[in-house]
Coordinates of N, CA and C in Angstrom, one line a residue:
X181 N 36.9 43.7 63.4 CA 36.9 43.6 62.2 C 35.9 44.7 61.4
X182 N 36.1 45.8 60.4 CA 35.0 46.4 59.9 C 34.1 45.5 59.3
X183 N 32.8 46.0 59.4 CA 31.6 45.3 58.7 C 31.9 45.4 57.3
X184 N 32.3 46.4 56.7 CA 32.8 46.1 55.2 C 34.3 45.7 54.7
X185 N 34.5 44.8 55.6 CA 36.0 44.3 55.4 C 36.3 43.6 54.1
X186 N 35.1 42.7 53.8 CA 35.2 41.7 52.6 C 35.0 42.5 51.2
X187 N 34.1 43.5 51.4 CA 33.7 44.3 50.2 C 35.0 45.3 49.8
X188 N 35.5 46.0 51.0 CA 36.7 46.6 50.9 C 37.8 45.8 50.3
X189 N 38.1 44.8 50.8 CA 39.2 43.6 50.4 C 39.0 43.4 49.0
X190 N 37.6 43.0 48.7 CA 37.6 42.6 47.0 C 37.7 43.9 46.2
X191 N 37.6 45.2 46.4 CA 38.0 46.4 45.7 C 39.5 46.5 45.5
X192 N 40.1 46.2 46.7 CA 41.5 46.1 46.7 C 42.2 45.1 46.0
X193 N 41.6 44.0 45.8 CA 41.9 42.8 45.1 C 41.7 42.9 43.4
X194 N 40.6 43.9 43.2 CA 40.2 44.0 42.0 C 41.3 45.2 41.3
X195 N 41.6 46.2 42.1 CA 42.7 47.0 41.8 C 44.0 46.5 41.4
X196 N 44.4 45.6 42.3 CA 46.0 45.1 42.2 C 45.8 44.1 40.8
X197 N 44.8 43.1 40.8 CA 44.7 42.4 39.6 C 44.6 43.2 38.3
X198 N 44.2 44.4 38.2 CA 44.1 45.2 37.1 C 45.5 45.6 36.8
X199 N 46.1 45.7 37.8 CA 47.6 46.3 37.9 C 48.4 45.3 37.0
X200 N 48.0 43.9 37.3 CA 48.7 42.7 37.0 C 48.4 42.5 35.5
X201 N 47.3 42.8 35.1 CA 46.8 42.5 33.8 C 47.4 43.5 32.8
X202 N 47.7 44.4 33.4 CA 48.1 45.7 32.7 C 49.7 45.5 32.3
X203 N 50.3 44.8 33.2 CA 51.9 44.7 33.2 C 52.5 43.5 32.5
X204 N 52.8 43.6 31.2 CA 53.6 42.5 30.4 C 54.3 41.9 31.4
X205 N 55.3 42.8 31.6 CA 56.5 42.1 32.5 C 56.3 40.9 33.5
X206 N 55.1 41.6 34.1 CA 54.8 40.5 35.5 C 54.2 39.2 34.6
X207 N 53.3 39.4 33.8 CA 53.0 38.1 32.9 C 54.0 37.2 32.5
X208 N 55.0 37.9 32.0 CA 56.1 37.2 31.5 C 57.2 36.6 32.6
X209 N 57.3 37.4 33.8 CA 58.2 36.6 34.8 C 57.2 35.6 35.2
X210 N 56.3 35.6 35.6 CA 55.5 34.6 36.4 C 55.1 33.6 35.6
X211 N 54.8 33.6 34.3 CA 54.5 32.2 33.7 C 55.6 32.0 32.4
X212 N 55.9 33.2 31.6 CA 56.8 32.5 30.6 C 58.0 32.0 30.9
X213 N 58.6 32.7 32.0 CA 60.0 32.3 32.5 C 59.9 30.8 33.2
X214 N 58.7 30.5 33.9 CA 59.1 29.2 34.3 C 58.8 27.9 33.4
X215 N 57.9 28.5 32.3 CA 57.7 27.5 31.1 C 58.9 27.4 30.4
X216 N 59.6 28.7 30.2 CA 60.7 28.5 29.3 C 61.9 27.4 30.2
X217 N 61.8 27.6 31.3 CA 62.9 26.6 32.3 C 62.4 25.3 32.2
X218 N 61.2 25.2 32.0 CA 60.7 23.7 32.2 C 61.0 23.0 30.5
X219 N 60.8 23.7 29.6 CA 61.0 23.4 28.5 C 62.8 23.0 28.1
X220 N 63.5 24.0 28.9 CA 64.8 23.7 29.0 C 65.5 22.6 29.3
X221 N 64.8 22.7 30.5 CA 65.6 21.2 31.3 C 64.8 20.0 30.7
X222 N 63.7 19.5 30.3 CA 63.0 18.6 29.6 C 63.8 18.1 28.5
X223 N 63.9 19.3 27.5 CA 64.3 18.8 26.2 C 65.9 19.1 26.0
X224 N 66.5 19.6 26.9 CA 68.0 20.1 26.6 C 68.7 19.0 27.7
X225 N 68.2 19.2 29.2 CA 69.5 18.5 30.0 C 68.9 17.2 30.4
X226 N 67.2 17.4 29.9 CA 66.3 15.9 30.6 C 67.2 14.7 30.1
X227 N 67.5 14.6 29.0 CA 68.0 13.1 28.7 C 69.5 12.9 29.2
X228 N 70.0 13.6 29.9 CA 71.2 13.2 30.7 C 71.0 13.2 32.1
X229 N 69.8 13.4 32.5 CA 69.6 13.3 34.1 C 68.9 12.3 34.2
X230 N 69.3 11.4 35.5 CA 68.6 10.3 36.0 C 67.9 10.6 37.0
X231 N 66.9 10.4 37.0 CA 65.8 11.0 38.0 C 65.0 9.8 38.3
X232 N 65.4 8.6 38.0 CA 64.6 7.7 38.6 C 63.1 7.6 38.1
X233 N 62.7 8.3 37.3 CA 61.4 8.2 36.6 C 61.6 8.3 35.1
X234 N 60.4 7.4 34.6 CA 60.3 7.2 33.0 C 60.0 8.9 32.3
X235 N 59.3 9.5 32.9 CA 59.0 10.9 32.4 C 59.7 11.9 33.1
X236 N 60.8 12.7 32.6 CA 61.5 13.7 33.3 C 60.7 14.9 33.8
X237 N 59.6 15.1 32.8 CA 58.5 16.3 33.2 C 57.9 16.0 34.4
X238 N 57.4 14.7 34.7 CA 56.9 14.3 35.9 C 57.6 14.7 37.2
X239 N 59.0 14.5 36.9 CA 59.7 14.6 38.2 C 60.1 16.2 38.4
X240 N 60.0 17.0 37.3 CA 60.6 18.4 37.4 C 59.5 19.2 37.9
X241 N 58.2 18.9 37.4 CA 57.1 19.9 37.5 C 56.8 20.2 39.2
X242 N 57.0 19.6 40.1 CA 57.0 20.5 41.3 C 58.1 21.5 41.5
X243 N 59.0 21.3 41.1 CA 60.3 22.2 41.3 C 59.7 23.6 40.5
X244 N 59.4 23.2 39.3 CA 59.0 24.4 38.5 C 57.9 25.1 39.0
X245 N 56.7 24.6 39.6 CA 55.6 25.3 40.3 C 56.1 26.0 41.4
X246 N 57.0 25.7 42.3 CA 57.8 26.5 43.5 C 58.4 27.5 42.9
X247 N 59.2 27.4 41.7 CA 59.9 28.5 41.3 C 59.0 29.7 40.7
X248 N 58.0 29.1 40.1 CA 57.1 30.2 39.6 C 56.4 30.9 40.6
X249 N 56.1 30.1 41.8 CA 55.6 31.0 42.9 C 56.5 32.0 43.6
X250 N 57.7 31.4 44.1 CA 58.8 32.3 44.4 C 59.0 33.6 43.6
X251 N 58.9 33.6 42.0 CA 59.1 34.5 41.3 C 58.0 35.5 41.3
X252 N 56.9 34.8 41.5 CA 55.4 35.9 41.6 C 55.3 36.6 42.8
X253 N 55.8 36.2 43.9 CA 55.6 36.8 45.3 C 56.3 38.0 45.5
X254 N 57.6 38.3 44.4 CA 58.5 39.4 44.5 C 57.5 40.5 44.1
X255 N 56.5 40.6 43.1 CA 55.6 41.7 42.7 C 54.9 41.8 44.0
X256 N 54.6 41.1 44.7 CA 53.6 41.5 46.0 C 54.5 42.4 46.6
X257 N 55.9 42.4 47.0 CA 56.8 43.1 47.6 C 56.9 44.3 46.8
X258 N 56.9 44.3 45.4 CA 57.1 45.5 44.5 C 55.7 46.5 44.6
X259 N 54.8 45.8 44.8 CA 53.6 46.6 44.3 C 53.3 47.3 45.7
X260 N 53.4 46.6 47.1 CA 53.3 47.1 48.3 C 54.3 48.4 48.5
X261 N 55.6 48.1 48.2 CA 56.5 49.3 48.4 C 55.9 50.5 47.5
X262 N 55.6 50.1 46.2 CA 55.2 51.4 45.4 C 54.0 52.1 46.1
X263 N 53.0 51.5 46.7 CA 51.7 52.0 47.5 C 52.4 52.9 48.4
X264 N 53.2 52.3 49.1 CA 54.1 53.0 50.3 C 54.6 54.2 49.9
X265 N 55.6 54.0 48.9 CA 56.2 55.0 48.6 C 55.4 56.3 48.0
X266 N 54.2 55.8 47.2 CA 53.7 57.2 46.6 C 52.1 57.6 47.6
X267 N 52.7 56.9 49.1 CA 51.3 57.7 49.8 C 49.9 56.7 49.4
X268 N 49.9 55.8 48.5 CA 48.7 55.4 48.4 C 48.2 54.7 49.7
X269 N 48.8 54.1 50.5 CA 48.5 53.4 51.7 C 47.8 54.5 52.8
X270 N 48.5 55.5 52.8 CA 48.3 56.8 53.7 C 46.7 57.2 53.2
X271 N 46.7 57.4 51.9 CA 45.4 57.9 51.2 C 44.3 57.1 51.4
X272 N 44.4 55.7 51.2 CA 43.3 54.9 51.6 C 43.0 55.0 53.0
X273 N 43.8 55.0 53.7 CA 43.7 55.1 55.4 C 42.6 56.5 55.6
X274 N 42.9 57.4 54.9 CA 42.3 58.6 55.2 C 40.8 58.4 54.7
X275 N 40.6 57.4 54.2 CA 39.2 57.0 53.5 C 38.4 56.2 54.5
X276 N 37.1 56.0 54.6 CA 36.3 55.3 55.7 C 36.3 53.8 54.9
X277 N 37.3 53.3 54.9 CA 37.5 51.8 54.7 C 38.4 51.2 55.6
X278 N 38.2 49.6 55.7 CA 38.9 48.8 56.4 C 40.5 48.9 56.3
X279 N 41.2 49.2 57.3 CA 42.5 49.5 57.3 C 43.4 48.2 56.7
X280 N 43.0 47.3 57.4 CA 43.8 46.0 57.0 C 43.3 45.6 55.3
X281 N 42.3 46.0 54.8 CA 41.9 45.6 53.7 C 42.9 46.0 52.7
X282 N 43.9 47.0 52.5 CA 45.0 47.4 51.7 C 45.9 46.2 51.5
X283 N 46.3 45.8 53.0 CA 47.2 44.4 53.1 C 46.7 43.3 52.4
X284 N 45.5 42.9 53.1 CA 44.8 41.8 52.6 C 44.5 41.7 50.9
X285 N 44.3 42.7 50.3 CA 44.2 42.7 48.7 C 45.4 42.4 48.0
X286 N 46.5 42.7 48.7 CA 47.7 42.4 48.2 C 48.1 41.0 48.2
X287 N 47.5 40.5 49.5 CA 47.8 38.9 49.8 C 47.1 37.9 48.7
X288 N 45.8 38.4 48.8 CA 44.8 37.6 47.7 C 45.3 37.8 46.3
X289 N 45.6 39.1 46.3 CA 46.2 39.0 44.7 C 47.4 38.0 44.4
X290 N 48.1 38.0 45.2 CA 49.1 36.9 45.0 C 48.7 35.6 44.8
X291 N 47.4 35.3 45.9 CA 47.1 34.0 45.8 C 46.3 33.4 44.4
X292 N 45.8 34.6 44.1 CA 44.8 34.4 42.6 C 45.8 34.6 41.4
X293 N 46.8 35.4 41.4 CA 47.7 35.3 40.3 C 48.7 34.0 40.4
X294 N 49.1 33.8 41.7 CA 49.8 32.5 41.4 C 49.3 31.4 41.2
X295 N 47.8 31.2 41.7 CA 47.1 30.0 41.0 C 46.9 29.9 39.7
X296 N 46.6 31.0 39.1 CA 46.3 31.5 37.8 C 47.8 30.5 36.8
X297 N 49.0 31.2 37.5 CA 50.1 30.7 36.7 C 50.4 29.3 37.0
X298 N 50.0 28.8 38.3 CA 50.2 27.6 38.3 C 49.2 26.6 37.4
X299 N 48.2 26.9 37.0 CA 47.4 26.3 36.3 C 47.9 26.2 34.8
X300 N 48.3 27.3 34.5 CA 48.9 27.3 32.8 C 50.0 26.8 33.0
X301 N 50.7 26.6 33.6 CA 52.0 25.7 34.0 C 51.8 24.5 34.1
X302 N 50.7 24.0 34.7 CA 50.2 22.5 34.7 C 49.7 22.1 33.4
X303 N 49.1 22.8 32.5 CA 48.6 22.7 31.4 C 49.5 22.7 30.2
X304 N 50.7 23.5 30.3 CA 52.0 23.2 29.4 C 52.5 21.9 29.7
X305 N 52.6 21.6 31.0 CA 53.2 20.3 31.3 C 52.3 19.2 30.7
X306 N 51.2 19.3 30.7 CA 50.4 18.2 30.2 C 50.7 18.0 28.7
X307 N 50.9 19.0 28.2 CA 51.4 19.0 26.5 C 52.5 18.4 26.2
X308 N 53.3 18.6 27.3 CA 54.8 18.0 27.2 C 54.8 16.7 27.6
X309 N 53.9 16.1 27.9 CA 53.4 14.6 28.4 C 53.5 14.2 29.7
X310 N 53.5 15.2 30.8 CA 53.2 15.0 32.1 C 51.9 14.4 32.2
X311 N 51.9 13.3 32.9 CA 51.0 12.5 33.3 C 50.8 12.0 34.9
X312 N 49.8 12.1 35.3 CA 49.5 11.8 36.9 C 48.5 10.8 37.3
X313 N 48.8 9.8 38.0 CA 47.8 9.1 38.7 C 47.0 9.4 39.8
X314 N 47.0 10.7 40.2 CA 46.6 11.0 41.4 C 45.1 11.2 41.4
X315 N 44.5 11.0 42.3 CA 43.1 11.0 42.5 C 42.7 12.6 42.9
X316 N 41.2 12.8 43.1 CA 41.0 14.2 43.5 C 41.3 14.5 45.1
X317 N 41.4 13.9 46.1 CA 41.9 13.8 47.2 C 43.4 14.6 47.2
X318 N 44.1 13.7 46.3 CA 45.5 13.8 46.2 C 45.9 15.1 45.5
X319 N 45.0 15.8 44.4 CA 45.0 16.8 43.8 C 44.9 17.9 44.9
X320 N 43.7 17.6 45.7 CA 43.3 18.8 46.7 C 44.5 19.0 47.8
X321 N 45.2 17.9 48.0 CA 46.3 18.0 49.2 C 47.3 19.1 48.4
X322 N 47.8 18.3 47.2 CA 48.6 19.2 46.4 C 48.3 20.7 46.4
X323 N 47.1 21.2 45.9 CA 46.6 22.4 45.9 C 46.7 23.1 47.2
X324 N 46.5 22.4 48.3 CA 46.6 23.0 49.7 C 47.9 23.2 49.8
X325 N 48.9 22.4 49.8 CA 50.1 22.7 49.8 C 50.8 23.8 49.2
X326 N 50.3 24.0 48.1 CA 50.9 25.2 47.2 C 50.1 26.4 47.7
X327 N 49.0 26.5 48.1 CA 48.4 27.4 48.8 C 49.2 28.1 50.1
X328 N 49.4 26.9 50.7 CA 50.1 27.6 52.2 C 51.5 27.8 51.8
X329 N 52.4 27.2 51.0 CA 53.6 27.9 49.9 C 53.5 29.3 49.8
X330 N 52.3 29.5 48.9 CA 52.2 30.8 48.6 C 52.0 31.7 49.7
X331 N 51.2 31.4 50.5 CA 50.9 32.4 51.5 C 52.0 32.7 52.5
X332 N 52.8 31.6 52.9 CA 53.8 31.8 53.8 C 54.8 32.8 53.0
X333 N 55.1 32.7 51.7 CA 56.2 33.6 50.9 C 55.7 34.8 50.6
X334 N 54.3 34.9 50.5 CA 53.5 36.3 50.3 C 53.9 37.2 51.6
X335 N 53.6 36.5 52.9 CA 53.6 37.3 54.1 C 55.1 37.7 54.2
X336 N 56.2 36.6 53.7 CA 57.8 37.3 53.6 C 57.7 38.2 52.7
X337 N 57.2 38.4 51.8 CA 57.0 39.7 50.6 C 56.7 40.7 51.1
X338 N 55.5 40.8 52.2 CA 54.7 41.8 52.5 C 55.8 42.4 53.5
X339 N 56.6 41.6 54.3 CA 57.5 42.2 55.2 C 58.7 43.1 54.3
X340 N 59.3 42.6 53.3 CA 60.1 43.4 52.5 C 59.5 44.6 51.6
X341 N 58.3 44.6 51.4 CA 57.8 45.7 50.5 C 57.5 46.7 51.7
X342 N 57.1 46.2 52.9 CA 56.8 47.4 53.7 C 58.3 48.2 54.4
X343 N 59.1 47.0 54.4 CA 60.5 47.7 55.0 C 61.6 48.2 54.3
X344 N 61.3 47.8 52.9 CA 62.3 48.4 52.0 C 62.7 49.7 51.8
X345 N 63.7 50.2 51.4 CA 64.2 51.9 51.1 C 64.3 52.2 49.8
X346 N 64.3 50.9 48.9 CA 64.0 51.2 47.4 C 63.5 50.2 46.5
X347 N 63.2 50.2 45.5 CA 62.4 49.1 44.6 C 63.2 48.0 44.7
X348 N 64.5 48.1 44.3 CA 65.4 47.3 44.3 C 65.5 46.0 45.9
X349 N 65.6 47.0 46.9 CA 65.4 46.4 47.9 C 64.2 45.7 48.3
X350 N 63.1 45.9 47.5 CA 61.9 45.4 47.8 C 61.7 43.9 47.0
X351 N 62.5 43.9 46.2 CA 62.6 42.6 45.0 C 63.3 41.8 45.1
X352 N 64.7 42.0 45.7 CA 65.9 41.4 45.9 C 65.7 40.0 46.6
X353 N 65.0 40.5 47.5 CA 64.7 39.1 48.9 C 64.3 37.9 48.1
X354 N 63.5 38.1 46.5 CA 63.0 36.8 46.2 C 64.1 36.1 45.7
X355 N 65.4 36.5 45.1 CA 66.2 35.7 44.4 C 66.8 34.5 45.1
X356 N 67.2 34.7 46.6 CA 67.4 33.5 47.0 C 66.4 32.2 47.1
X357 N 65.3 32.9 47.3 CA 64.0 31.9 47.2 C 63.8 31.2 45.6
X358 N 64.1 31.7 44.8 CA 63.9 31.5 43.5 C 65.5 30.3 43.4
X359 N 66.4 30.8 44.0 CA 67.7 29.8 43.7 C 67.4 28.5 44.4
X360 N 66.4 28.6 45.7 CA 66.5 27.5 46.5 C 66.6 25.9 45.9
X361 N 65.5 26.1 45.1 CA 65.0 24.8 44.3 C 66.2 23.9 43.5
X362 N 67.1 25.0 43.2 CA 68.6 24.3 42.4 C 69.1 23.5 43.3
X363 N 69.1 23.9 44.7 CA 69.8 22.9 45.6 C 68.8 22.4 46.5
X364 N 68.1 21.4 45.8 CA 67.1 20.5 46.5 C 67.0 19.6 45.5
X365 N 65.6 18.7 45.6 CA 65.7 17.4 44.8 C 64.7 17.9 43.8
X366 N 64.4 19.2 43.6 CA 63.8 19.5 42.4 C 64.0 19.1 41.1
X367 N 65.5 19.2 40.7 CA 66.0 18.9 39.5 C 66.4 17.7 39.2
X368 N 67.5 17.1 40.4 CA 68.1 16.0 40.4 C 67.9 15.5 41.6
X369 N 68.1 13.9 41.8 CA 68.0 13.5 43.0 C 69.1 13.9 44.1
X370 N 69.1 14.1 45.2 CA 70.3 14.6 46.1 C 71.3 13.4 46.2
X371 N 71.0 12.5 46.0 CA 71.8 11.3 45.9 C 73.2 11.5 45.1
X372 N 73.0 12.4 44.1 CA 74.3 12.6 43.3 C 74.8 13.9 43.8
X373 N 74.6 14.6 44.8 CA 75.3 15.7 45.4 C 76.7 15.4 46.2
X374 N 77.6 16.2 46.4 CA 78.5 16.2 47.4 C 78.0 16.3 48.8
X375 N 78.4 15.5 49.7 CA 77.8 15.3 50.9 C 77.5 16.6 51.9
X376 N 78.1 17.7 51.8 CA 77.9 18.9 52.4 C 76.7 19.5 51.5
X377 N 76.6 19.5 50.3 CA 75.6 20.1 49.4 C 74.3 19.3 50.1
X378 N 74.5 17.8 49.8 CA 73.6 17.2 50.0 C 72.9 17.2 51.3
X379 N 73.5 17.3 52.2 CA 72.9 17.8 53.7 C 71.9 18.8 53.7
X380 N 72.5 19.9 53.2 CA 71.8 21.2 53.1 C 70.6 21.1 52.1
X381 N 70.7 20.3 51.2 CA 69.7 19.9 50.0 C 68.6 19.2 50.9
X382 N 68.8 18.4 51.6 CA 67.9 17.3 52.0 C 67.2 18.1 53.4
X383 N 67.8 19.2 53.8 CA 67.2 19.8 55.0 C 66.6 21.0 55.0
X384 N 66.6 21.7 53.8 CA 65.9 22.8 53.5 C 64.3 22.7 53.1
X385 N 63.7 23.7 53.1 CA 62.1 23.2 53.2 C 61.5 23.2 51.6
X386 N 62.5 23.4 50.6 CA 62.0 23.0 49.4 C 61.8 21.3 49.1
X387 N 62.8 21.0 49.7 CA 63.1 19.5 49.2 C 61.7 18.6 49.7
X388 N 61.5 19.1 50.9 CA 60.1 18.4 51.5 C 59.0 18.5 51.0
X389 N 58.7 19.8 50.5 CA 57.7 20.0 50.0 C 57.6 19.6 48.4
X390 N 58.8 19.3 47.8 CA 58.7 19.0 46.2 C 58.5 17.4 46.2
X391 N 59.2 16.6 47.2 CA 59.1 15.4 47.4 C 57.5 15.2 47.8
X392 N 56.7 16.1 48.7 CA 55.3 15.6 49.1 C 54.5 15.5 47.6
X393 N 54.7 16.8 47.0 CA 53.9 16.9 45.8 C 54.3 15.9 44.6
X394 N 55.5 15.6 44.7 CA 55.8 14.4 43.5 C 55.2 13.3 43.9
X395 N 55.3 13.0 45.4 CA 54.6 11.4 45.9 C 53.1 11.7 45.5
X396 N 52.6 12.5 45.7 CA 51.2 12.8 45.7 C 50.7 12.7 44.2
X397 N 51.3 13.2 43.5 CA 51.0 13.1 42.0 C 51.3 12.0 41.2
X398 N 52.3 11.0 41.9 CA 52.4 9.7 41.2 C 51.6 8.8 42.1
X399 N 51.0 9.1 43.0 CA 50.4 8.0 43.7 C 51.2 7.2 44.7
X400 N 52.3 7.6 45.2 CA 53.3 7.0 46.1 C 52.9 7.4 47.2
X401 N 53.5 6.7 48.4 CA 53.5 7.1 49.7 C 54.2 8.3 50.2
X402 N 53.5 9.3 50.6 CA 54.4 10.4 51.0 C 55.3 10.6 52.3
X403 N 55.1 9.3 53.2 CA 55.7 9.3 54.4 C 55.9 10.7 55.3
X404 N 56.8 10.9 55.8 CA 57.1 11.7 56.9 C 57.1 13.4 55.9
X405 N 57.5 13.3 54.9 CA 57.9 14.4 54.1 C 56.8 15.5 54.1
X406 N 55.5 14.9 54.0 CA 54.2 15.9 54.2 C 54.1 16.7 55.3
X407 N 54.7 16.0 56.5 CA 54.6 16.7 58.0 C 55.5 17.7 58.2
X408 N 57.0 17.4 57.5 CA 58.1 18.3 57.3 C 57.3 19.2 56.5
X409 N 56.9 19.1 55.3 CA 56.6 20.2 54.4 C 55.5 21.3 55.2
X410 N 54.5 20.6 55.8 CA 53.6 21.4 56.5 C 54.0 22.1 57.3
X411 N 55.0 21.6 58.2 CA 55.8 22.3 59.6 C 56.4 23.7 58.7
X412 N 57.2 23.5 57.9 CA 57.9 24.7 57.2 C 57.1 25.4 56.7
X413 N 56.1 25.3 56.0 CA 55.1 26.2 55.5 C 54.2 26.9 56.8
X414 N 53.9 26.2 57.7 CA 53.0 26.6 58.7 C 53.9 27.8 59.3
X415 N 55.3 27.2 60.0 CA 56.2 28.1 60.5 C 56.7 29.4 59.8
X416 N 57.0 29.0 58.5 CA 57.1 30.4 58.1 C 55.9 31.4 57.8
X417 N 54.8 31.1 57.6 CA 53.4 31.6 57.6 C 53.2 32.3 58.7
X418 N 53.2 31.8 59.9 CA 52.9 32.4 61.1 C 53.9 33.8 61.5
X419 N 55.2 33.3 61.4 CA 56.1 33.9 61.8 C 55.9 35.2 60.9
X420 N 56.1 35.0 59.7 CA 56.1 36.0 58.5 C 54.8 36.9 58.5
X421 N 53.9 36.4 58.9 CA 52.3 37.2 59.2 C 52.7 37.9 60.4
X422 N 53.2 37.7 61.4 CA 53.2 38.3 62.8 C 54.3 39.9 62.6
X423 N 55.1 39.5 61.8 CA 56.1 40.5 61.5 C 55.7 41.8 60.4
X424 N 55.1 41.1 59.2 CA 54.4 41.9 58.3 C 53.1 42.8 58.7
X425 N 52.4 42.4 59.8 CA 51.3 43.0 60.2 C 51.9 44.0 61.1
X426 N 52.9 43.6 62.1 CA 53.6 44.4 62.9 C 54.3 45.7 62.0
X427 N 54.9 45.3 60.7 CA 55.5 46.5 60.1 C 54.4 47.4 59.5
X428 N 53.5 46.6 59.1 CA 52.0 47.3 58.5 C 51.5 48.4 59.6
X429 N 51.2 48.0 60.5 CA 50.7 48.9 61.8 C 51.6 50.2 62.1
X430 N 53.0 50.0 61.9 CA 54.1 50.9 62.1 C 53.6 52.0 61.2
X431 N 53.7 51.4 59.7 CA 53.6 52.3 58.7 C 52.2 53.2 58.7
X432 N 51.2 52.3 59.3 CA 50.0 53.2 59.2 C 49.5 54.1 60.5
X433 N 50.4 54.0 61.5 CA 50.3 54.4 62.7 C 50.5 56.1 62.5

C-alpha cells in the first residue's frame, strides 16, 4: 500500500462529495424519494395494511432505509462510469498517487452519502411517529448491518460502473435492487402473499435484513435472521469486491 494512500483517498472522497453536493438530482433521488414513499405508504396505504404492529412507520422504516441505499449506490456506478469514460481514472493514474485511492474514494463516498441519507430519513420517521425501544448496542448492530449492506451493494455498483458501455448500462442494474424490497416483508407480512411469491420473498436477502433491523429496533429476539442477513451481506460483499478489483485492475492496466 502506498504510504500516501489515506491522504490520497481523502482527496478523492472530498472530490466525489463535492460532486454530490452540487447535484440536486442526486440529493432528490437519495433522500427525497424514499421520504416521499414513506409518507405515501404510511398516510395513504398504511391504514389498510395489517402489519401486526401498532405503528406502521415502525414496521416500514427498515425497508425504506434499504430502498434509499439501493437508490444511492446507483450514483456510485454512474460517477465511476463518467470517470472511466472521460479518462479521469487514467489521468489520476499518471500522477504520483495511490492507484487504488480512486476506487476507494468512490466507495467511501457511497458510505458517507448513504449514511447521511439514512440519518435524514430516520429523523423524518421520528417526526412521523417512529419510536424505538432499542438500546445503544442494538442501534450499533443496526448501523453495522446497514454499513455491510451499503458496502456490498457499492462493490456491485463498482462492477457495473467499470464494465458498462453506456450511462444507462451503468445505472440500470440498481432497478432490481430497488424493486427487491417490494417482494419481501418490508411493506407487508409475507404470510399474505401467494405461495410461490412467499417462498421467494422469505428466501431473498432483503427479508432477513429487514426482519433483523425491525427486531433490533423493537427490542425483539432476532433469531436466525441476523446470521442469514450477515451471510448474505458478507457473501455479496466478498464476491463483488473480488470482481470489482479485477475489473479496475483491467482498466488500469
